[in-house]
């Protein structure tokens, strides 16, 4: 299924019917509307204007389209801010108010905003909850985008104090848990507790982690309250939310998704590549400048499928150059179609494009749409025509599941811990996790993302690239599993309060493997040491742990002085360093072989994804490739000659 994001309030009403007709002709089924339209829906307190919105919905429905309605809470109007100035959040880096004039200018701890947001949700739910043209709802918009999870406001401070009281009961428990005796940071009562920002130098890591947990809880409280209202008024419609990359939410994504029917993801491969790979060499960067890295989007797709363990939607798909990255190149011809197919291959149910037409005014006037501002079709338009035709040739995708025998264990807390306590500037949890993921994907392996509480029984290989705080129940699940287990550096090193594990790292993991981390060093990424694995030399850099010796440990990889870098005990591996990608690929090839998991060494720019019986092959390079496929392969899209930036679908 395909869809599009549309803003009827941006265009003369005389254009709506033709727009709707063209959308339907293009094969689009869904239209998302309303997420920024609060000022047009309610022009002053309690003064509502539904006539235009009713007509817009009717016009779309008359063309056979189904509407996804949004709560407009990402853009509180000016009159509301003037009425309740405490809605505005306060920047944690400067302590200054983040003002009106863009979007997401609200504080999750403002009770005034909470009440107003629920009020507008209630009003919309009542009016449109059972509307026949509305098939589902999107809550808010990219709820934590623009770094809006954290605020330095007085509202946030008193809500945090309250949260601390609930968590710790007595302030002396909090002092002990955080180690506040250090630097005389002890509090005498909860009302004294500060937010962990704008101090002279670094603030206490435990304090920071508590504030992040609190902030995440605030987002979830807000979001769940909104969902509860929508459920009441639209009991048989779906409710989703459009996530940004999981690392950017600063919210526990699994918790955020819990009450939703499914997760949606906003896919901007080029904008995101520009940010995520900012440190790449010029040659590496340029190679993917107009395609995105072959594993970047699928990394987010697999995470999206994982957090609710269900098919997900792409609610926004980049159609051309965007406006918000450091640089905004155009996609190579064919990439919009390729990204869409890649989303389907990794478990998407629907792909919607952002946006129907480029808007000639305001902040996003340089952002492409499917149509240009003069209403002519932009480059991506023809790619979607092709995509729609191809989709018709496919069997029902819903009956084809993505099945993985390899899982990456991830959680938002790991990101928080490593951001709070970097220890080395070149440790970036997302990039570490991505390098593990990408190594697996280069071997053609399908990967699930799971949490510590997930069932491990379907997996043969379970990998935790970075899991500093380990739950006892996860250890039990690991002990009961016959999978090969791999833990990356830092795993198990911390208590739940972000203090050192009492028995040293890897803490509770010592129940799985008898190794201790005696010391940790971090180094510049370009100052690497040599590492030997299976007779070949690789690199260790950025993070290196000194591992204890134990007669029952097998050294899998070692440094020039024979000290261990990777050790094994039974089915459990502990990797005590960050390494080059080549080592991860070779290690995983070996572990996959031991577990009977099929691997295929793909060339750098080819990727393979499987959904049920269907194989999807993606060519991210500018060169055609002849595929070496079995004789009885049946092609649905393409042939064994895959063109540049093209897709082959076969079974
Ligand atoms: C998304 C956002 C959209 C639009 C888009 C531009 O992050 O949800 O509203 O701003 O980016 O690329």
XYZ file of C-alpha atoms and ligand atoms in Angstrom:
663
model
C 0.000 0.000 0.000
C 1.115 3.535 -0.744
C 0.141 6.901 0.654
C 1.105 10.541 0.922
C 1.220 13.416 3.395
C -1.016 16.271 2.364
C -1.733 19.744 3.754
C -5.067 20.973 2.373
C -4.659 24.135 4.481
C -1.636 25.100 2.340
C -3.527 25.118 -0.964
C -6.576 26.843 -2.444
C -9.636 24.683 -2.033
C -10.054 24.767 -5.797
C -7.030 22.445 -6.097
C -8.155 19.758 -3.655
C -10.362 17.661 -5.907
C -7.784 17.461 -8.697
C -5.063 16.641 -6.174
C -7.179 13.838 -4.733
C -7.941 12.471 -8.195
C -4.257 12.450 -9.149
C -3.306 10.767 -5.879
C -5.778 7.980 -6.522
C -4.590 7.639 -10.121
C -1.029 7.308 -8.897
C -2.123 4.296 -6.858
C -2.042 5.985 -3.476
C -4.523 4.696 -0.946
C -3.800 6.726 2.190
C -3.519 10.446 2.870
C -2.204 11.753 6.173
C -3.495 15.171 7.191
C -3.807 17.643 10.022
C -0.689 17.245 12.157
C 0.216 20.943 12.064
C -3.221 22.489 11.571
C -4.152 23.534 15.112
C -4.311 27.282 14.335
C -6.706 26.599 11.444
C -8.862 24.240 13.493
C -9.058 26.483 16.577
C -8.336 30.149 15.844
C -8.916 31.344 19.432
C -9.771 29.504 22.659
C -12.813 27.374 21.895
C -13.397 28.937 18.448
C -13.416 25.959 16.117
C -13.447 25.783 12.308
C -14.260 22.338 11.078
C -15.961 23.286 7.830
C -12.750 23.295 5.758
C -11.468 20.106 7.362
C -14.787 18.337 6.804
C -14.706 19.348 3.145
C -11.075 18.300 2.749
C -11.810 14.862 4.188
C -14.918 14.523 2.004
C -12.950 15.509 -1.100
C -10.262 12.924 -0.410
C -12.853 10.267 0.397
C -14.773 11.040 -2.792
C -11.645 10.110 -4.763
C -11.513 6.770 -2.939
C -8.726 7.726 -0.535
C -8.563 6.823 3.140
C -7.502 9.458 5.627
C -5.081 9.244 8.536
C -5.974 12.026 10.943
C -3.376 13.469 13.295
C -3.559 15.217 16.616
C -2.090 18.692 15.932
C -0.205 18.945 19.216
C 3.248 19.447 17.684
C 2.254 23.024 16.844
C 0.498 24.820 19.709
C -0.814 28.104 18.252
C 0.382 31.536 19.338
C -2.758 32.387 21.306
C -2.229 29.287 23.424
C 1.395 30.159 24.149
C 0.385 33.719 25.072
C -2.266 32.354 27.390
C 0.131 29.894 29.054
C 3.762 30.922 28.502
C 4.943 28.003 30.637
C 4.177 25.724 27.693
C 7.487 26.750 26.159
C 10.383 24.429 26.954
C 13.729 25.630 28.294
C 16.961 24.730 26.550
C 19.118 22.468 28.705
C 22.354 23.785 27.223
C 21.728 27.471 27.827
C 18.804 27.697 30.236
C 16.998 30.007 27.830
C 13.376 29.634 26.745
C 12.873 27.984 23.352
C 10.444 30.351 21.747
C 7.455 30.339 19.431
C 8.055 30.467 15.665
C 8.673 26.911 14.542
C 7.224 23.734 16.042
C 7.451 21.351 18.984
C 7.662 24.351 21.306
C 6.152 22.572 24.255
C 7.339 21.186 27.526
C 6.240 17.698 28.508
C 6.078 18.846 32.138
C 3.751 21.791 31.522
C 0.425 20.789 33.047
C -1.196 23.611 31.084
C -0.034 22.061 27.850
C -0.925 18.568 28.946
C -4.491 19.689 29.629
C -4.764 21.696 26.365
C -3.270 18.900 24.264
C -5.734 16.412 25.693
C -8.562 18.891 25.150
C -7.847 19.291 21.423
C -7.409 15.528 21.136
C -10.787 15.032 22.768
C -12.439 17.551 20.435
C -10.967 15.913 17.325
C -11.656 12.422 18.617
C -15.279 13.292 19.240
C -15.752 14.836 15.830
C -13.799 12.396 13.652
C -13.382 9.221 15.715
C -16.050 7.337 13.814
C -15.830 9.188 10.500
C -16.088 6.575 7.734
C -13.260 8.118 5.679
C -10.803 8.074 8.566
C -9.053 4.740 8.858
C -6.625 5.593 11.600
C -4.799 8.180 13.677
C -1.307 9.467 14.086
C -0.440 10.917 17.495
C 1.388 14.266 17.468
C 4.351 14.303 15.052
C 7.840 12.894 15.632
C 7.296 13.331 19.312
C 10.874 13.960 20.449
C 12.268 15.590 17.330
C 14.392 18.747 17.628
C 15.736 17.607 21.036
C 12.505 18.319 22.832
C 12.450 15.468 25.348
C 14.561 17.347 27.878
C 13.732 20.716 29.349
C 15.343 22.895 32.003
C 12.053 24.493 33.046
C 10.825 24.960 36.606
C 7.930 22.659 35.694
C 10.392 19.946 34.702
C 12.350 20.515 37.898
C 9.393 20.102 40.233
C 8.036 17.128 38.281
C 11.489 15.529 38.467
C 11.591 16.092 42.235
C 8.229 14.380 42.497
C 9.445 11.508 40.326
C 12.548 11.112 42.522
C 10.378 10.996 45.627
C 8.340 8.184 44.092
C 11.422 6.262 42.986
C 13.539 6.585 46.114
C 11.047 7.216 48.957
C 13.653 8.787 51.204
C 16.203 11.341 50.089
C 18.977 9.413 51.858
C 18.257 6.447 49.563
C 18.705 8.751 46.589
C 21.970 10.138 48.004
C 23.309 6.615 48.476
C 22.099 5.353 45.090
C 23.696 8.257 43.248
C 26.837 8.458 45.403
C 26.137 12.074 46.335
C 28.752 12.025 49.093
C 31.178 12.614 46.211
C 31.900 16.369 45.843
C 29.448 17.121 48.713
C 26.433 16.774 46.446
C 24.143 15.403 49.170
C 20.549 16.664 49.324
C 18.593 17.092 52.550
C 15.171 16.952 50.901
C 13.606 16.309 47.497
C 12.775 19.989 46.950
C 16.488 20.764 46.687
C 17.074 18.472 43.729
C 18.400 20.254 40.673
C 18.282 19.278 37.030
C 21.634 17.892 35.878
C 22.481 20.812 33.586
C 24.377 24.098 33.635
C 26.675 23.090 36.492
C 30.336 24.134 36.435
C 31.624 20.842 35.105
C 30.221 17.360 34.564
C 27.206 16.399 36.631
C 26.715 13.058 38.378
C 26.041 10.226 35.858
C 23.431 8.636 38.154
C 21.625 11.963 38.406
C 21.731 12.251 34.631
C 20.387 8.769 34.078
C 17.555 9.409 36.540
C 16.677 12.618 34.668
C 16.635 10.786 31.344
C 14.390 8.079 32.759
C 12.094 10.737 34.168
C 11.991 12.676 30.873
C 11.177 9.520 28.962
C 8.385 8.758 31.442
C 6.989 12.265 30.876
C 6.824 11.729 27.097
C 5.162 8.352 27.565
C 2.658 9.740 30.072
C 1.660 12.439 27.571
C 1.512 10.048 24.640
C -0.432 7.333 26.444
C -3.002 9.829 27.714
C -3.578 10.942 24.122
C -3.913 7.367 22.916
C -6.443 6.613 25.666
C -8.658 9.496 24.466
C -8.442 8.363 20.845
C -9.233 4.763 21.800
C -12.354 5.945 23.532
C -13.625 7.866 20.492
C -12.182 5.738 17.703
C -12.257 2.251 19.174
C -11.931 0.411 15.881
C -9.395 2.625 14.110
C -5.639 2.101 14.219
C -3.386 4.436 16.162
C 0.244 4.907 15.194
C 3.021 7.397 15.687
C 5.752 8.457 13.276
C 9.100 7.707 14.899
C 12.367 9.367 14.034
C 15.589 7.325 14.208
C 15.474 5.463 17.475
C 18.558 7.203 18.812
C 16.962 10.615 18.478
C 13.870 10.091 20.571
C 15.661 10.169 23.947
C 12.622 8.148 24.984
C 12.296 4.474 25.737
C 11.040 3.463 22.287
C 9.617 0.123 23.366
C 7.542 1.870 26.045
C 6.517 4.613 23.644
C 5.235 2.020 21.184
C 3.464 -0.154 23.715
C -0.055 1.269 23.375
C 0.129 1.770 19.601
C -1.225 -0.646 17.013
C 1.984 -0.389 15.046
C 5.038 1.806 14.668
C 5.581 4.189 11.776
C 8.974 5.489 10.751
C 9.923 8.631 8.815
C 12.577 7.645 6.296
C 14.996 10.362 5.176
C 18.039 8.372 4.052
C 20.030 11.254 2.580
C 19.418 13.785 5.307
C 20.229 11.160 7.901
C 23.324 9.894 6.077
C 24.621 13.447 6.106
C 24.337 13.513 9.891
C 25.102 9.914 10.868
C 28.180 9.572 8.651
C 29.484 13.085 9.214
C 32.910 11.700 10.185
C 33.273 9.414 7.151
C 36.159 10.010 4.746
C 35.328 12.070 1.662
C 35.461 8.995 -0.561
C 33.170 6.947 1.686
C 30.783 9.819 2.141
C 30.530 10.721 -1.516
C 29.823 7.140 -2.454
C 26.555 7.187 -0.517
C 25.749 10.883 -0.738
C 22.875 10.334 -3.192
C 21.817 6.846 -2.149
C 22.259 6.741 1.602
C 24.340 3.970 3.152
C 22.939 0.568 2.020
C 22.306 -0.446 5.653
C 21.196 2.835 7.169
C 17.504 2.751 6.272
C 17.151 -0.962 6.873
C 18.755 -0.478 10.310
C 15.817 1.780 11.174
C 13.299 -0.512 9.408
C 14.415 -3.555 11.379
C 14.318 -1.552 14.603
C 10.818 -0.316 13.731
C 9.649 -3.871 13.139
C 11.327 -4.928 16.378
C 9.938 -2.403 18.817
C 6.374 -3.538 18.292
C 7.181 -6.921 16.756
C 4.783 -6.203 13.906
C 4.685 -4.826 10.353
C 5.395 -1.106 10.416
C 4.567 1.828 8.161
C 6.769 4.390 6.537
C 4.730 7.482 7.256
C 7.123 9.851 5.498
C 9.504 8.899 2.704
C 12.012 11.383 1.312
C 11.026 12.130 -2.314
C 13.943 14.377 -3.353
C 16.282 16.868 -1.660
C 15.265 17.867 1.861
C 16.048 21.191 3.509
C 17.274 20.364 7.006
C 20.563 18.449 6.794
C 23.969 20.130 6.593
C 23.872 19.519 2.840
C 20.882 18.331 0.887
C 21.763 16.389 -2.267
C 19.174 14.958 -4.636
C 18.664 11.189 -4.665
C 20.037 9.225 -7.632
C 17.297 8.450 -10.123
C 15.601 5.282 -8.890
C 16.412 5.649 -5.197
C 12.946 6.717 -4.042
C 11.574 3.513 -5.540
C 14.497 1.492 -4.159
C 14.073 2.830 -0.589
C 10.360 2.065 -0.765
C 11.016 -1.511 -1.865
C 13.627 -1.861 0.833
C 11.060 -0.843 3.429
C 8.611 -3.453 2.132
C 11.369 -6.079 2.073
C 12.116 -5.413 5.742
C 8.515 -5.720 6.827
C 6.698 -2.475 5.984
C 2.966 -2.712 5.344
C 2.636 0.739 3.777
C 4.892 3.470 2.430
C 3.683 7.090 2.434
C 5.611 9.890 0.780
C 6.338 13.276 2.267
C 4.805 15.412 0.754
C 2.373 15.666 -2.143
C 3.560 19.041 -3.448
C 6.519 21.282 -2.636
C 5.199 24.255 -0.704
C 6.314 27.671 -2.025
C 6.414 29.399 1.362
C 7.827 29.069 4.883
C 10.494 26.805 6.345
C 10.242 23.868 3.951
C 10.011 25.680 0.614
C 13.307 24.024 -0.463
C 12.011 20.533 0.408
C 10.947 18.416 -2.554
C 7.502 16.885 -2.950
C 6.069 14.397 -5.423
C 4.993 17.450 -7.367
C 6.844 20.718 -7.782
C 5.447 23.980 -6.484
C 4.103 24.763 -9.985
C 2.178 21.475 -9.850
C 4.335 19.684 -12.402
C 5.367 16.147 -11.446
C 8.800 16.017 -9.780
C 11.336 13.246 -10.470
C 9.985 10.829 -7.891
C 6.487 10.878 -9.416
C 7.368 8.477 -12.230
C 9.243 6.222 -9.807
C 6.078 5.841 -7.769
C 4.061 5.062 -10.890
C 6.509 2.216 -11.527
C 6.455 1.126 -7.900
C 2.667 0.935 -7.897
C 2.604 -1.195 -11.047
C 5.213 -3.532 -9.576
C 3.309 -3.836 -6.308
C 0.333 -5.139 -8.297
C 2.458 -8.033 -9.546
C 3.429 -9.184 -6.087
C 1.573 -11.729 -3.976
C -0.048 -10.315 -0.841
C 2.903 -9.108 1.233
C 0.958 -9.425 4.470
C 1.216 -13.196 4.194
C 5.005 -13.020 3.903
C 6.752 -12.486 7.224
C 10.317 -11.446 7.857
C 11.903 -14.335 9.769
C 15.260 -14.011 11.487
C 17.445 -16.464 13.342
C 19.824 -13.693 14.410
C 18.916 -10.985 16.916
C 20.576 -7.828 18.132
C 19.664 -6.934 21.708
C 19.199 -3.215 22.101
C 17.618 -0.704 24.457
C 17.435 3.029 24.859
C 19.133 2.889 28.259
C 22.356 1.722 26.569
C 22.333 4.878 24.483
C 21.701 7.064 27.536
C 24.477 5.452 29.573
C 27.046 5.847 26.823
C 26.040 9.419 26.057
C 26.199 10.368 29.728
C 29.509 8.636 30.311
C 31.332 8.805 26.999
C 34.773 8.012 28.402
C 36.116 8.326 24.868
C 34.885 10.828 22.308
C 34.839 8.246 19.580
C 32.500 5.840 21.368
C 29.062 6.257 19.847
C 26.607 3.535 20.816
C 24.504 3.920 17.669
C 27.545 3.670 15.460
C 28.830 0.640 17.361
C 25.447 -1.049 17.034
C 25.260 -0.054 13.373
C 28.691 -1.579 12.644
C 27.557 -4.922 14.120
C 24.296 -4.728 12.150
C 26.006 -3.760 8.916
C 28.502 -6.649 9.240
C 25.568 -9.065 9.477
C 23.743 -7.454 6.569
C 26.825 -7.691 4.356
C 26.565 -11.441 4.910
C 22.924 -11.451 3.760
C 21.724 -12.271 7.291
C 18.241 -11.179 8.364
C 18.347 -9.414 11.736
C 15.699 -8.812 14.377
C 16.095 -6.147 17.047
C 14.916 -7.361 20.423
C 14.920 -6.211 24.035
C 16.220 -7.882 27.169
C 12.731 -9.166 27.919
C 12.246 -10.822 24.501
C 11.854 -14.530 23.946
C 15.146 -15.928 22.652
C 13.880 -19.335 21.547
C 13.783 -18.638 17.791
C 17.365 -17.350 17.600
C 20.610 -19.157 16.871
C 22.789 -16.116 17.324
C 22.056 -13.364 19.860
C 24.315 -10.320 19.804
C 24.443 -7.430 22.259
C 26.862 -4.843 20.852
C 26.467 -2.637 23.945
C 24.371 -3.479 26.984
C 25.865 -1.741 30.017
C 22.961 -2.477 32.390
C 21.968 -6.125 32.312
C 18.783 -7.460 33.911
C 18.954 -10.686 35.975
C 15.971 -12.075 34.027
C 17.907 -11.611 30.773
C 20.757 -13.693 32.201
C 18.250 -16.463 32.946
C 16.928 -16.342 29.379
C 20.484 -16.503 28.059
C 21.260 -19.485 30.288
C 18.216 -21.301 28.910
C 19.117 -20.515 25.290
C 21.192 -22.697 22.977
C 22.051 -19.694 20.789
C 25.582 -18.433 20.431
C 25.752 -15.273 22.551
C 28.023 -12.328 21.737
C 28.523 -9.342 24.019
C 30.348 -6.217 22.957
C 32.538 -4.061 25.220
C 30.906 -2.170 28.107
C 28.227 -4.862 28.440
C 27.273 -5.612 32.022
C 29.667 -2.970 33.322
C 27.125 -0.865 35.237
C 24.443 -1.197 37.888
C 20.954 0.121 37.191
C 21.988 3.381 38.916
C 24.958 3.841 36.590
C 27.635 2.910 39.112
C 30.329 0.280 38.555
C 29.194 -3.352 38.706
C 30.426 -4.514 42.151
C 32.225 -7.557 40.709
C 33.683 -5.440 37.855
C 32.564 -5.658 34.230
C 30.916 -7.535 32.661
C 28.986 -7.707 35.931
C 26.102 -10.147 35.846
C 27.425 -11.554 32.561
C 30.039 -13.324 34.661
C 27.278 -15.876 35.232
C 27.614 -16.701 31.521
C 31.354 -16.289 31.033
C 34.106 -16.184 33.690
C 35.892 -13.027 32.595
C 36.534 -9.750 34.387
C 37.315 -6.387 32.871
C 40.365 -5.211 34.834
C 40.705 -1.806 33.197
C 39.395 0.245 30.284
C 41.246 2.568 27.934
C 39.908 4.685 25.101
C 41.966 5.945 22.198
C 41.658 8.040 19.077
C 40.050 6.140 16.201
C 43.178 6.519 14.075
C 45.495 5.154 16.809
C 44.728 1.473 16.441
C 46.430 -1.670 17.693
C 46.819 -4.879 15.738
C 44.580 -7.777 16.624
C 44.939 -11.422 15.563
C 41.888 -13.516 14.800
C 41.972 -16.880 13.023
C 45.447 -16.180 11.668
C 44.612 -12.761 10.207
C 45.404 -9.255 11.411
C 42.665 -6.703 12.187
C 42.347 -3.449 14.101
C 41.348 -2.596 17.648
C 40.715 1.072 18.349
C 38.649 3.587 20.312
C 37.774 1.283 23.255
C 39.924 -1.466 24.697
C 39.482 -3.506 27.846
C 42.072 -5.450 29.797
C 40.546 -8.892 30.336
C 41.382 -11.260 33.184
C 42.717 -14.719 32.462
C 40.851 -17.863 33.433
C 41.712 -21.474 32.736
C 38.263 -22.155 31.279
C 38.321 -19.247 28.828
C 39.330 -19.706 25.222
C 41.108 -16.761 23.633
C 39.439 -16.149 20.279
C 41.389 -13.028 19.307
C 44.498 -11.526 20.880
C 46.905 -8.558 20.742
C 50.609 -8.748 19.846
C 51.532 -9.448 23.492
C 49.104 -12.406 23.529
C 46.649 -10.668 25.871
C 43.051 -11.514 25.021
C 40.765 -9.255 22.991
C 37.879 -11.677 22.440
C 37.215 -14.629 24.727
C 34.765 -17.529 24.699
C 33.267 -19.808 27.309
C 30.843 -22.467 26.036
C 28.364 -20.665 23.776
C 29.180 -17.168 25.071
C 31.647 -14.716 23.502
C 32.855 -11.500 25.091
C 34.422 -8.901 22.799
C 36.631 -6.610 24.875
C 37.286 -3.960 22.257
C 35.861 -2.026 19.357
C 37.220 -3.405 16.126
C 37.258 -2.801 12.415
C 34.280 -3.939 10.334
C 36.342 -6.697 8.694
C 36.801 -8.477 12.003
C 33.076 -8.368 12.753
C 32.302 -9.798 9.312
C 34.788 -12.639 9.721
C 33.745 -13.393 13.288
C 30.052 -13.511 12.355
C 30.793 -15.666 9.304
C 32.448 -18.159 11.620
C 29.696 -18.069 14.253
C 26.974 -18.352 11.608
C 28.721 -21.389 10.146
C 28.861 -23.068 13.554
C 25.131 -22.506 14.011
C 24.152 -23.525 10.467
C 23.027 -20.014 9.493
C 23.364 -19.392 5.763
C 25.644 -16.501 4.770
C 26.401 -14.934 1.403
C 29.354 -12.566 1.013
C 27.745 -9.678 -0.813
C 29.697 -7.074 -2.697
C 29.857 -3.732 -0.902
C 26.789 -2.203 -2.544
C 24.484 -5.190 -2.997
C 22.014 -6.115 -0.306
C 19.695 -9.075 0.031
C 16.511 -9.138 2.086
C 14.004 -11.933 2.528
C 10.340 -11.717 3.302
C 8.625 -15.126 3.331
C 9.429 -16.799 0.008
C 10.386 -13.522 -1.624
C 13.981 -12.433 -2.178
C 14.736 -8.762 -2.696
C 18.101 -7.700 -4.094
C 19.152 -4.053 -4.015
C 21.933 -2.478 -6.004
C 23.208 0.672 -4.304
C 26.003 1.179 -6.824
C 26.268 3.038 -10.114
C 27.411 -0.176 -11.843
C 25.225 -2.951 -13.235
C 25.807 -6.376 -11.659
C 25.206 -9.862 -13.010
C 23.633 -11.914 -10.254
C 24.611 -15.496 -9.790
C 21.224 -16.995 -8.914
C 19.919 -20.581 -9.035
C 18.602 -21.704 -12.464
C 15.032 -22.134 -11.252
C 14.784 -18.544 -9.930
C 11.481 -16.909 -10.855
C 11.665 -13.156 -11.305
C 8.769 -10.891 -10.352
C 10.648 -7.640 -10.829
C 13.875 -7.381 -12.861
C 16.217 -10.127 -14.020
C 19.624 -11.497 -13.124
C 21.138 -8.353 -14.654
C 20.566 -5.772 -11.922
C 20.933 -2.199 -13.104
C 22.425 0.667 -11.053
C 20.172 1.790 -8.173
C 17.729 -0.947 -9.044
C 15.768 -3.732 -7.363
C 15.238 -7.380 -8.241
C 12.446 -9.371 -6.645
C 12.389 -13.110 -7.123
C 11.614 -16.420 -5.478
C 9.970 15.287 9.161
C 8.715 15.938 9.701
C 7.925 16.601 8.603
C 8.812 17.417 7.737
C 9.924 16.570 7.201
C 10.861 17.284 6.280
O 10.905 15.031 10.151
O 7.896 15.001 10.350
O 6.925 17.404 9.167
O 9.317 18.489 8.458
O 10.671 16.070 8.275
O 11.858 16.423 5.807
